[in-house]
Short mmCIF file of C-alpha atoms in Angstrom, two decimals:
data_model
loop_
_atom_site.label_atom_id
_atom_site.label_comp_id
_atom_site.label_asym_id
_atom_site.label_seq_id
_atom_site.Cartn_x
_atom_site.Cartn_y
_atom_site.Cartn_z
CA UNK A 1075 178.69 191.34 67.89
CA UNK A 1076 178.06 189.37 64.90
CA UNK A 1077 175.08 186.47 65.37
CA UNK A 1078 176.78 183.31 64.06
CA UNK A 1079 173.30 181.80 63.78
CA UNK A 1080 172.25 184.19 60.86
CA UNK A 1081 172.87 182.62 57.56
CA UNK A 1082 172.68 184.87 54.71
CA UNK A 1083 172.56 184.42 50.64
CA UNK A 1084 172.65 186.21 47.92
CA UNK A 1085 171.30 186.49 44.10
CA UNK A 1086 171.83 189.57 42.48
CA UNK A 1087 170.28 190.18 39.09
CA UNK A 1088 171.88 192.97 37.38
CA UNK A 1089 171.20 194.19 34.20
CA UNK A 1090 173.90 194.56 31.46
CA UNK A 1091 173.92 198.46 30.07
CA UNK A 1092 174.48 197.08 26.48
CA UNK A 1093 172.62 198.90 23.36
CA UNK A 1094 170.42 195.91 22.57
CA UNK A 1095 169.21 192.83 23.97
CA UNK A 1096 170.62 189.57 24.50
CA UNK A 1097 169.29 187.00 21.77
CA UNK A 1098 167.92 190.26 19.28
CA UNK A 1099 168.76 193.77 18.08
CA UNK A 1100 166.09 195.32 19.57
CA UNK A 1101 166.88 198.06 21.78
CA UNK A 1102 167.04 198.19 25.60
CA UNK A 1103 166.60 201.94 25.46
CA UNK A 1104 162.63 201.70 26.19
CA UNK A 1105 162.42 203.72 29.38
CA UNK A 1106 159.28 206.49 28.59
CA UNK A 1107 158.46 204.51 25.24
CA UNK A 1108 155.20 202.95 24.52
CA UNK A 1109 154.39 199.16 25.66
CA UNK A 1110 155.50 196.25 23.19
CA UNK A 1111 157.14 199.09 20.95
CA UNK A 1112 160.90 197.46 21.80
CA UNK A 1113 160.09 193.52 20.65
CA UNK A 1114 160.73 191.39 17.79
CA UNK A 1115 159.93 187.48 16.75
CA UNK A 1116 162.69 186.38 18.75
CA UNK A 1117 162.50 188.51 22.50
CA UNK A 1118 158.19 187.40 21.74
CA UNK A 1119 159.14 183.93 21.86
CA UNK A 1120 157.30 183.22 18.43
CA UNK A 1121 157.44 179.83 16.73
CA UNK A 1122 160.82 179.44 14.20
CA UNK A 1123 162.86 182.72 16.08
CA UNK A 1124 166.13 182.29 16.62
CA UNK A 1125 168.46 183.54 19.25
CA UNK A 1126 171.80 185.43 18.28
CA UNK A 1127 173.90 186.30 21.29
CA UNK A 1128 174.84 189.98 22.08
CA UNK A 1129 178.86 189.68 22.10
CA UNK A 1130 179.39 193.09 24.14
CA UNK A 1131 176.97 191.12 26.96
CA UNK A 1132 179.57 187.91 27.36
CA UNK A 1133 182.30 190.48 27.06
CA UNK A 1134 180.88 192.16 30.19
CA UNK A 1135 180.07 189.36 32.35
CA UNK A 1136 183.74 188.77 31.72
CA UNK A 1137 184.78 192.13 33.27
CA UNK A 1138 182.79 191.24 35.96
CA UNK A 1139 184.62 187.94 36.59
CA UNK A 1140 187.74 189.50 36.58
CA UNK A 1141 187.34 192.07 38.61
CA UNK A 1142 185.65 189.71 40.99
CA UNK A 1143 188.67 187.35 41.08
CA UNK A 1144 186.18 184.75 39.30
CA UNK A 1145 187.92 181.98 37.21
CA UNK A 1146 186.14 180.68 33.34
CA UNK A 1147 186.30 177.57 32.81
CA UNK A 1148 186.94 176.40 28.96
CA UNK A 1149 183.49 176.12 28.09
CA UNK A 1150 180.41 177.28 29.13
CA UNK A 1151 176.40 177.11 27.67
CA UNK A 1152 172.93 178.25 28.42
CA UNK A 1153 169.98 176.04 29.25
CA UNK A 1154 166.40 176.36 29.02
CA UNK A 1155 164.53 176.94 32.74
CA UNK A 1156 161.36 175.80 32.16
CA UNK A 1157 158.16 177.05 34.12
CA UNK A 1158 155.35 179.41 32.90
CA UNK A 1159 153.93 182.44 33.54
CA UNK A 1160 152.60 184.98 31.59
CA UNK A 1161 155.24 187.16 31.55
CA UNK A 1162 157.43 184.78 29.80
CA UNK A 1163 156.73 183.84 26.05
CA UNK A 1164 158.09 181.19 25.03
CA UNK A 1165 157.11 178.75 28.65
CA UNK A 1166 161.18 178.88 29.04
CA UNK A 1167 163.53 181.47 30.31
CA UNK A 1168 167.37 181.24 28.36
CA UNK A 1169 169.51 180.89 31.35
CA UNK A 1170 172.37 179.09 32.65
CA UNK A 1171 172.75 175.89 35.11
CA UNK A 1172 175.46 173.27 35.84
CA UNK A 1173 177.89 175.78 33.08
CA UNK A 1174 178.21 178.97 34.10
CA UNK A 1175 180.50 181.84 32.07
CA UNK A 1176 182.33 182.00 35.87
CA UNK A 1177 182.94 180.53 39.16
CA UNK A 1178 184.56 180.72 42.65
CA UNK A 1179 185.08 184.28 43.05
CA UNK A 1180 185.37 186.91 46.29
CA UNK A 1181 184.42 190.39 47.50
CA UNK A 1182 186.22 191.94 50.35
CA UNK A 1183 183.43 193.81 52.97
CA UNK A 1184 183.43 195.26 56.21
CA UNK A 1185 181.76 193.04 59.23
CA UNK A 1186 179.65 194.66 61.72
CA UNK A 1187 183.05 194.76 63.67
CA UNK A 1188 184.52 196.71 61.10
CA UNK A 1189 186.99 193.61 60.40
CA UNK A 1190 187.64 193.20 56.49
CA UNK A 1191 185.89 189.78 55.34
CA UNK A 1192 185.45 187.93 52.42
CA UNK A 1193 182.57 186.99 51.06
CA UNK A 1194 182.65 184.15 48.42
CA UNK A 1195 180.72 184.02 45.06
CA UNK A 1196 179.81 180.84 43.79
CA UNK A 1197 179.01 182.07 40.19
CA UNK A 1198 178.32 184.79 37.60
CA UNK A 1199 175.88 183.71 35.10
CA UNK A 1200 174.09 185.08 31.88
CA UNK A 1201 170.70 185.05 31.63
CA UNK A 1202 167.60 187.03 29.77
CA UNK A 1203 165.40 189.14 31.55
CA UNK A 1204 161.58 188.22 30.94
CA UNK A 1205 158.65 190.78 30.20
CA UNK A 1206 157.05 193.23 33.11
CA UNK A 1207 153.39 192.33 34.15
CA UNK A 1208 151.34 195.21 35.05
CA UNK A 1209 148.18 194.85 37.65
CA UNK A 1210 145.37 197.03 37.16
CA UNK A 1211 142.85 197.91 39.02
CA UNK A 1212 139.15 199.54 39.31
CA UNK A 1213 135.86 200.42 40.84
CA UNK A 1214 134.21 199.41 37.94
CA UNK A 1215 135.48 195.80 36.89
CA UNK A 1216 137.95 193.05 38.57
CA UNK A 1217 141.77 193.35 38.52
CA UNK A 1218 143.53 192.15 35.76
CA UNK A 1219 147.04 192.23 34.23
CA UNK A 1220 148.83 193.35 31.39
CA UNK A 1221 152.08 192.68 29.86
CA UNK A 1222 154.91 194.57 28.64
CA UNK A 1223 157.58 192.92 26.75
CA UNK A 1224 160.44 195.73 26.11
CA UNK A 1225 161.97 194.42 29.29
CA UNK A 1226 161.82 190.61 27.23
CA UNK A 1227 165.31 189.78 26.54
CA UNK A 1228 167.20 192.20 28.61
CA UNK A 1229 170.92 190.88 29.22
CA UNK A 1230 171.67 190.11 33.26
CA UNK A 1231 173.92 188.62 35.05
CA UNK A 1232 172.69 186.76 37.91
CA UNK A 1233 175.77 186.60 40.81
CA UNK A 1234 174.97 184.06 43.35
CA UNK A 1235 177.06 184.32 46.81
CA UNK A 1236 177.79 181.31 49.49
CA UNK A 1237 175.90 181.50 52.61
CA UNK A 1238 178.46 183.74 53.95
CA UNK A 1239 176.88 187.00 54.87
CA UNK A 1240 176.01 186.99 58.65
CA UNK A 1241 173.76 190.09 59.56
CA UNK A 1242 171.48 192.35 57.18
CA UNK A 1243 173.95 195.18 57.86
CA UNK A 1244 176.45 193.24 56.34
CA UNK A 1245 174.35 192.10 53.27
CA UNK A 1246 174.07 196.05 52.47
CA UNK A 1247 177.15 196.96 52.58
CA UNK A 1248 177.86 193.77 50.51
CA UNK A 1249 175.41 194.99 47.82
CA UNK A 1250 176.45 198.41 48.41
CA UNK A 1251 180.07 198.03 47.17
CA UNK A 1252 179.09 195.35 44.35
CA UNK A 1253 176.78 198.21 42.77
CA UNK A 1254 179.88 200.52 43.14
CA UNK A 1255 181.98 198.08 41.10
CA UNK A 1256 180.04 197.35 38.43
CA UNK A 1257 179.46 201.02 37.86
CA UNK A 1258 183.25 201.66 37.93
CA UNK A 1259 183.62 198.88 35.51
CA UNK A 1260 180.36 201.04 33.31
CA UNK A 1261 178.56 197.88 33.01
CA UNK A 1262 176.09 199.01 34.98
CA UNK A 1263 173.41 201.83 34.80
CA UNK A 1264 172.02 202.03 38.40
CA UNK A 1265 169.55 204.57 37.57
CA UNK A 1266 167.78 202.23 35.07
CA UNK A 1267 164.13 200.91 36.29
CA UNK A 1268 164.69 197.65 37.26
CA UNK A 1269 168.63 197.73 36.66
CA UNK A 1270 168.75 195.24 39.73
CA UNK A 1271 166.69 192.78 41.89
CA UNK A 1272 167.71 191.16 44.80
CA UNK A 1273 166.71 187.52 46.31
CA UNK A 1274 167.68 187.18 49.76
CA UNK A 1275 167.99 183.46 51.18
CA UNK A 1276 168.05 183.12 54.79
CA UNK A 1277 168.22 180.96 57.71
CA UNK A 1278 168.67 180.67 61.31
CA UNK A 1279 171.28 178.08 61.96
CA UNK A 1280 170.15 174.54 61.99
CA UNK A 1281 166.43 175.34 60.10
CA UNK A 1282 165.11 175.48 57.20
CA UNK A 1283 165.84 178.20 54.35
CA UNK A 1284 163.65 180.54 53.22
CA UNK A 1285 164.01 183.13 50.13
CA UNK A 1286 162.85 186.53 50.07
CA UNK A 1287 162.38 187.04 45.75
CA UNK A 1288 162.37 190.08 43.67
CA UNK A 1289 163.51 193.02 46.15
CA UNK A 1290 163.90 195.86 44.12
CA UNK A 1291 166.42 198.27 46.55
CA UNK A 1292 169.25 197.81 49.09
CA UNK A 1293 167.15 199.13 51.81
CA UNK A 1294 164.53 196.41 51.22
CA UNK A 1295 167.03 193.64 51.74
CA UNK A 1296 167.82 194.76 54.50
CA UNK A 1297 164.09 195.71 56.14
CA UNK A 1298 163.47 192.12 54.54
CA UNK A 1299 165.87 190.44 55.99
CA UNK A 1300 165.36 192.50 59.66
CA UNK A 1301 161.68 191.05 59.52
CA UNK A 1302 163.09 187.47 58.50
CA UNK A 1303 165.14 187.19 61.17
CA UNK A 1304 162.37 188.41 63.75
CA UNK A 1305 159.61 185.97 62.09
CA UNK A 1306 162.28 182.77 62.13
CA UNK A 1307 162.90 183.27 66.43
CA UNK A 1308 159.40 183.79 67.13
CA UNK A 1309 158.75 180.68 65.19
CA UNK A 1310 161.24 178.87 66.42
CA UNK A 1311 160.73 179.89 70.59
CA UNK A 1312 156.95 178.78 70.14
CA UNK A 1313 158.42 175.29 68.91
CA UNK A 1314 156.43 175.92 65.54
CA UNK A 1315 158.31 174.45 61.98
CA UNK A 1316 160.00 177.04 59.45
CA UNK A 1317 158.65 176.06 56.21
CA UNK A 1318 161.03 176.29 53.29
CA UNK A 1319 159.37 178.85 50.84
CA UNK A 1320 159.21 181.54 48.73
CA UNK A 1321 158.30 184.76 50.35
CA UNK A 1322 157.42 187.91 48.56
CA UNK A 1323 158.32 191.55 50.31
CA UNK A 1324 155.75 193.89 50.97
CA UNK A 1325 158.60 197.48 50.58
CA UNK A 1326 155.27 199.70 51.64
CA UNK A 1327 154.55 197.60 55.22
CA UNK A 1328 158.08 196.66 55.65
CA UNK A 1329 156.69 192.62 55.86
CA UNK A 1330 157.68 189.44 53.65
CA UNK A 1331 154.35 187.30 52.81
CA UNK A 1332 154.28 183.45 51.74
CA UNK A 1333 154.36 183.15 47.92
CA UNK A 1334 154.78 179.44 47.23
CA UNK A 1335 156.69 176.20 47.94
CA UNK A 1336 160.29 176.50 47.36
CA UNK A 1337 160.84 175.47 44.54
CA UNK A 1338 164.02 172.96 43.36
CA UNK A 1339 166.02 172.79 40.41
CA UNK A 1340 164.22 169.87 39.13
CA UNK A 1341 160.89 171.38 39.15
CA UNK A 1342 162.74 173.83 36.19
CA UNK A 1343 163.60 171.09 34.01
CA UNK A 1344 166.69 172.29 32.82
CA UNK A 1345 168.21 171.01 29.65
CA UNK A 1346 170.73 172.88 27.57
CA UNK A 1347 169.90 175.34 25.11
CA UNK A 1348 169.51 173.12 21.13
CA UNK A 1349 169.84 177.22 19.56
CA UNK A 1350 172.75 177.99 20.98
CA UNK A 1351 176.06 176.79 20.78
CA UNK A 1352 178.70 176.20 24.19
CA UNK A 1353 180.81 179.30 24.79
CA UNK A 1354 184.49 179.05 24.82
CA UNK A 1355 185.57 182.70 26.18
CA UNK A 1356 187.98 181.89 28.97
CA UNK A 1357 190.90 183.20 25.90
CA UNK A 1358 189.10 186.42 25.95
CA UNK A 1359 189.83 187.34 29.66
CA UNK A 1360 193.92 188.43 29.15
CA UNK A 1361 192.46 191.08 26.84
CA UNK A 1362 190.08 192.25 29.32
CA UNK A 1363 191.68 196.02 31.03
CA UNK A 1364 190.12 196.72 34.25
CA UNK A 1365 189.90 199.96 35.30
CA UNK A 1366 190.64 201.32 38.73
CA UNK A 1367 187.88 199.95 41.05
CA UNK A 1368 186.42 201.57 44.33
CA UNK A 1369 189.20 200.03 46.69
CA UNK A 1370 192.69 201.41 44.81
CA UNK A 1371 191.04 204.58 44.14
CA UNK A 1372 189.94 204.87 47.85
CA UNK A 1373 193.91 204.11 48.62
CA UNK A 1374 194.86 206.57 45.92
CA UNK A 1375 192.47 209.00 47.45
CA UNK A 1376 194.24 208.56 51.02
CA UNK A 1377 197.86 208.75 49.38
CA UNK A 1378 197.57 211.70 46.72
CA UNK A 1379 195.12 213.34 48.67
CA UNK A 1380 196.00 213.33 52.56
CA UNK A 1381 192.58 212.81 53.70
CA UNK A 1382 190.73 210.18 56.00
CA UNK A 1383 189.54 206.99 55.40
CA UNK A 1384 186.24 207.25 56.48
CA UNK A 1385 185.92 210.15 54.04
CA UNK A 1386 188.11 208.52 51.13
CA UNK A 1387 185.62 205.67 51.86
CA UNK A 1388 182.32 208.05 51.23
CA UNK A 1389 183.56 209.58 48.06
CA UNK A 1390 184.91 206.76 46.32
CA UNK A 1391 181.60 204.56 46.97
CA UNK A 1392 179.83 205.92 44.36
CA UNK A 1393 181.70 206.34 40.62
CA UNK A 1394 180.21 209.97 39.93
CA UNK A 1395 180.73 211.03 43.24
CA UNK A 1396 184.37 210.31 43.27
CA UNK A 1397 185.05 212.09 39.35
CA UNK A 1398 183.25 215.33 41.23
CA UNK A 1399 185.53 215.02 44.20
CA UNK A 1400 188.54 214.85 41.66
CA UNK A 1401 187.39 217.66 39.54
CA UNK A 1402 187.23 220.10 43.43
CA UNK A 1403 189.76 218.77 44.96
CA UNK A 1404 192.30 221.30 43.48
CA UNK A 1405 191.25 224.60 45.30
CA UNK A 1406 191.41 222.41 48.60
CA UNK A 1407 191.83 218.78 49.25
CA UNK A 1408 191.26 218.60 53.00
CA UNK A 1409 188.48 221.59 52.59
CA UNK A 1410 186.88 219.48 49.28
CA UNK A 1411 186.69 216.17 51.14
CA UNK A 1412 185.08 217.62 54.07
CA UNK A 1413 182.88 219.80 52.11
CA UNK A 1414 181.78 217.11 49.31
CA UNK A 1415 181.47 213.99 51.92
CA UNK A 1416 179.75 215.64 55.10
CA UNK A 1417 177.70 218.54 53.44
CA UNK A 1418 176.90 218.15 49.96
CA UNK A 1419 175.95 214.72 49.75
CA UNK A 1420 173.86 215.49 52.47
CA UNK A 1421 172.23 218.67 51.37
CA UNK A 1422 171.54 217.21 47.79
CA UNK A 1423 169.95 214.05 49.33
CA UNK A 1424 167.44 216.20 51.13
CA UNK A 1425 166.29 217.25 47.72
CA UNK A 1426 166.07 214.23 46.21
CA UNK A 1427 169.22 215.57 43.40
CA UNK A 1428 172.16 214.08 41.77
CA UNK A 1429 175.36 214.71 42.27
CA UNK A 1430 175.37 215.25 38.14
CA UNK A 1431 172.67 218.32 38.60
CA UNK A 1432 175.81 220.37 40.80
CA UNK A 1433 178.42 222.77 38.15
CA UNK A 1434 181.74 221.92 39.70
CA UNK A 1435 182.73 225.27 39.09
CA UNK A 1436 180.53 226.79 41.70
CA UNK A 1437 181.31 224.02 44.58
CA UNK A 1438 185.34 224.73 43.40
CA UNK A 1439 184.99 228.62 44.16
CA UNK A 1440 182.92 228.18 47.41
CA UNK A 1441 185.61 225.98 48.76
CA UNK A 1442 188.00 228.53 47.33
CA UNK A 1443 186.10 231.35 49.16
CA UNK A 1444 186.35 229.29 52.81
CA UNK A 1445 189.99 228.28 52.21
CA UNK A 1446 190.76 231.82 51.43
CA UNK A 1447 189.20 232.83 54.54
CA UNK A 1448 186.50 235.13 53.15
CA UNK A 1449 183.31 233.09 54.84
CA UNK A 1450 183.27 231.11 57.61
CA UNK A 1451 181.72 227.49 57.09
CA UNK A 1452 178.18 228.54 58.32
CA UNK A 1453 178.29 231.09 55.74
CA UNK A 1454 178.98 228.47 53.45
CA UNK A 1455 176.62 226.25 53.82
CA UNK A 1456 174.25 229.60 53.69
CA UNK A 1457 175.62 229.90 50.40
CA UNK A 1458 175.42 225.77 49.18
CA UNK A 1459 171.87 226.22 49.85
CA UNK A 1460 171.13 229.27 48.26
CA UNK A 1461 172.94 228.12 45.03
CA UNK A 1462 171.28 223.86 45.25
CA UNK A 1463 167.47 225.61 45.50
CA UNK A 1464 167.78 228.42 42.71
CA UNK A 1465 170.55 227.77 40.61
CA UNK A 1466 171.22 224.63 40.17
CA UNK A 1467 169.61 223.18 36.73
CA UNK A 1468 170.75 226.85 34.77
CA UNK A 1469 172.75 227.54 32.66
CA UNK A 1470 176.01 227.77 34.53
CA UNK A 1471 176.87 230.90 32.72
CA UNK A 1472 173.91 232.38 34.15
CA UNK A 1473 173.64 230.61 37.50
CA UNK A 1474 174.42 233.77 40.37
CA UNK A 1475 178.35 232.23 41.38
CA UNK A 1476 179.30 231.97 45.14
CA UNK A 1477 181.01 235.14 45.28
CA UNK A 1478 177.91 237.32 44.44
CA UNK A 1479 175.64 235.60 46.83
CA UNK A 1480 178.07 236.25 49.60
CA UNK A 1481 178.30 240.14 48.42
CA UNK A 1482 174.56 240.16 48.53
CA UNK A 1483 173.81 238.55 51.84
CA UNK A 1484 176.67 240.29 53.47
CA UNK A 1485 178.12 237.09 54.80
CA UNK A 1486 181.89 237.99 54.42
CA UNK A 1487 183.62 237.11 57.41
CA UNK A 1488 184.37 239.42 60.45
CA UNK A 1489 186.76 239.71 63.04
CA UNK A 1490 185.03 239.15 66.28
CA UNK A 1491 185.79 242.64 67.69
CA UNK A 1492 183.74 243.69 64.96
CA UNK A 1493 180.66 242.12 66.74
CA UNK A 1494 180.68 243.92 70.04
CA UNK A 1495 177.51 245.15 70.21
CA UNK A 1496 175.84 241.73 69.24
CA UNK A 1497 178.02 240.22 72.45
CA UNK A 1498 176.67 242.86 74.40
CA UNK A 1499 173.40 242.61 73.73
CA UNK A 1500 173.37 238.92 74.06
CA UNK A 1501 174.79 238.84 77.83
CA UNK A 1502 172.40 240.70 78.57
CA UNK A 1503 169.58 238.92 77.07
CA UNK A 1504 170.72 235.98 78.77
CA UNK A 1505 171.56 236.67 82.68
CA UNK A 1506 170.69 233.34 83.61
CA UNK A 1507 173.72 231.93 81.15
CA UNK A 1508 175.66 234.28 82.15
CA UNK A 1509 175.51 233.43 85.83
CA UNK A 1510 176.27 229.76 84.95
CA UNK A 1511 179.46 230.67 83.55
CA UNK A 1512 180.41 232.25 86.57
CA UNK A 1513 179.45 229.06 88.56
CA UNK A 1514 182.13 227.34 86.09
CA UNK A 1515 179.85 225.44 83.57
CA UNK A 1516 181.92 225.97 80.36
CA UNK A 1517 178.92 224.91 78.11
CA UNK A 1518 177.22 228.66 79.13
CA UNK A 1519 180.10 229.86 76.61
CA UNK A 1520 179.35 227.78 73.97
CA UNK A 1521 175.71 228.23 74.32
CA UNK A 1522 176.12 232.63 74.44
CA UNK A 1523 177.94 232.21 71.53
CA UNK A 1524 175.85 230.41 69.94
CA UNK A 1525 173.43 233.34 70.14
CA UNK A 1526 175.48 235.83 68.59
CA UNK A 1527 176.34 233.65 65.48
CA UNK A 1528 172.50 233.37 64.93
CA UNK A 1529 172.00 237.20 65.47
CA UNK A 1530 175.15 237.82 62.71
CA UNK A 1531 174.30 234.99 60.65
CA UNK A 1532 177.50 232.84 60.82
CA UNK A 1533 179.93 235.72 59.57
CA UNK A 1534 182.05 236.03 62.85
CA UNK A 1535 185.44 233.15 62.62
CA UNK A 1536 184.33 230.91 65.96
CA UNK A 1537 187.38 231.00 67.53
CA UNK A 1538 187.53 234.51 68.02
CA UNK A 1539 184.20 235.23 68.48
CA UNK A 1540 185.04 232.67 71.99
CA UNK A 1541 188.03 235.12 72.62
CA UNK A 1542 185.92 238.01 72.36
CA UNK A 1543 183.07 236.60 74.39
CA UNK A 1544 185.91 234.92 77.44
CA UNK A 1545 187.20 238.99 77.42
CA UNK A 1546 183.40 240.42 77.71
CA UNK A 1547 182.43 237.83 80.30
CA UNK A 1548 185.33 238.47 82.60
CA UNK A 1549 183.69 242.15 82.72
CA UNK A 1550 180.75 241.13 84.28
CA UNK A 1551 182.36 239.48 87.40
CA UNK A 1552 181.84 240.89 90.20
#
């Protein structure tokens, strides 16, 4: 059951997949470039620069309100949040505080129950990303730090939750399907370095709060919050204080370590912005077309499609995912969702691929071939592998197609009659089997033919290959 004592939090920092960045021109394209080869006067915070807002940034924000059921108010405006570190030029970060572009939003999740729940966001606001410090070390001198500023400037939105989220299970999933929406609504590049960062605020009911800053994957807010929870009991059954801080998350040891004071929102020093004038966008929002988002194409997927849930919910949680299910789905619905949800996102995850790196074509005519009949599904996945770990990344036109590898392994299907021999050999291999399926344990069937798909590598149809074995062991009875 849920633990009503958890209290969860949430600020997301996403960053916007616009062209350039939000106060300059300069490009946000820097990934494999050289350091401080993406920066200008203005992202370097120099004396006299002047911010000019990136348009296509407040226009996405906007999606993002919308499609999060977020309402803008009439007028909005960024403030400076002042604190320094080296990372940050100009001793002030261009933000926004007591204005926000949006407000008072929700996001349906699953609880740990399974029960739908909503989850409400207090805001959506723009911000600009500061500059990336980077730690050396050596044998031969004391650490130090460098700094890259391409990242200076970067357009995010920060989206800040109510204390609504109950269990780190429930914070994932949360994340999980906010990631999916914003890269429905292609606002979002998840694959970018750094595209988002998570701080996790959380408290055991009645106690102080405590944040958990910069964690830079799902999986570490959840292993972060896991070892939050476990720290805040301990301290609290030995009758020792929670301090409210800032705690930093070691990803490596799975451990959060004390950072600093909390700080509070006067310790920033916000003021608004002088550069920049107050927005007045909520007009813009009628002319804003959302497209279909995870939870209408995971209906449409049920309707059009006849298949489950569960797997409707797999294949529509990730954008690219659900275009490759569409472009299979023809030879086979049933057969594609089963094949695409249980086995190929599985297979390609063991070797570290993308969905992107798989030809549709081939994945169409090897669900064509077990539709048809021609392999059995062991073959098949015999045949997925063969195809993800040596042609996969050719040229399609080159790349051996499903057909051929099952010609040239021999895995066409086979009656089980065909496979006499094999059963014969088997039961008598295995006496000790065989006697238990005399003595009525039913599993002795399973496990004999077991044996003989692994000696004919999958090509015998299961069900009669149980026939054929029932007939052969009813020969042995005394």
């Amino acid at each position: 059951m849920t633990d009503k004592t958890v209290i969860i939090g949430l600020e997301i920092h996403c960053q916007l997949n616009t062209k350039t960045k939000l106060f300059c021109g300069c490009s946000t394209d820097f990934q494999g470039d050289e350091p401080n080869t993406h920066v200008c006067p203005i992202c370097l915070g120099l004396p006299g620069a002047m911010p000019r807002l990136n348009k296509q940034a407040v226009l996405y924000a906007l999606k993002v309100a919308k499609a999060l059921k977020l309402t803008v108010p009439e007028v909005s405006e960024f403030s400076r949040k002042n604190y320094f570190y080296p990372d940050l030029p100009k001793g002030y970060q261009i933000s926004q505080y007591d204005k926000p572009i949006a407000e008072k939003g929700i996001m349906e999740v699953d609880d740990d129950e399974g029960h739908p729940k909503n989850i409400r966001i207090t805001r959506i606001h723009l911000e600009e990303d500061p500059g990336r410090l980077i730690h050396k070390t050596s044998r031969d001198r004391a650490g130090y730090s460098l700094v890259d500023y391409n990242r200076s400037s970067i357009p995010l939105i920060e989206i800040v939750t109510e204390p609504d989220l109950r269990s780190p299970k429930e914070a994932r999933r949360f994340l999980n399907k906010l990631r999916s929406t914003l890269e429905y609504l292609e606002v979002f590049d998840g694959e970018r370095e750094g595209s988002i960062r998570v701080d996790a605020n959380i408290s055991i009911k009645g106690h102080n709060r405590v944040e958990c800053k910069n964690i830079s994957s799902y999986k570490g807010v959840e292993k972060a919050l896991n070892f939050e929870i476990t720290r805040q009991r301990n301290l609290i059954r030995k009758g020792q204080r929670i301090e409210q801080e800032t705690r930093h998350f070691l990803e490596g040891r799975g451990i959060t370590t004390s950072s600093r004071s909390k700080e509070n929102e006067n310790d920033y020093r916000y003021f608004p912005e002088p550069d920049l004038r107050p927005l007045r966008v909520s007009g813009w929002i009628d002319d804003i077309v959302l497209p279909e988002l995870p939870d209408a194409r995971r209906e449409r997927f049920i309707a059009q499609y006849g298949i489950s849930e569960n797997h409707a919910r797999t294949l529509t949680g990730d954008l690219k995912v659900a275009n490759f299910y569409e472009s299979v789905a023809d030879a086979d619905p049933a057969i594609a969702a089963i094949w695409v949800a249980d086995i190929l996102l599985g297979e390609i995850n063991y070797r570290s691929m993308r969905i992107d790196d798989v030809p549709t074509m081939n994945i169409g005519d090897l669900i064509a071939l077990i539709r048809d009949g021609t392999i059995t599904d062991k073959s098949g996945v015999e045949v997925l592998r063969v195809m993800l770990d040596h042609c996969i990344g050719e040229d399609v036109e080159t790349c051996e197609m499903p057909a051929d590898i099952v010609t040239r392994l021999g895995l066409t299907k086979a009656a089980g009659d065909d496979f006499t021999a094999e059963i014969g050999k088997v039961i008598a291999a295995n006496p000790n089997a065989v006697a238990d399926y005399h003595a009525g344990k039913k599993g002795a069937v399973n496990f004999l033919v077991g044996q003989v798909m692994k000696a004919t590598r999958g090509r015998a149809d299961p069900k009669e290959l149980n026939t054929a074995m029932a007939d052969a062991l009813k020969e042995t009875e005394e």
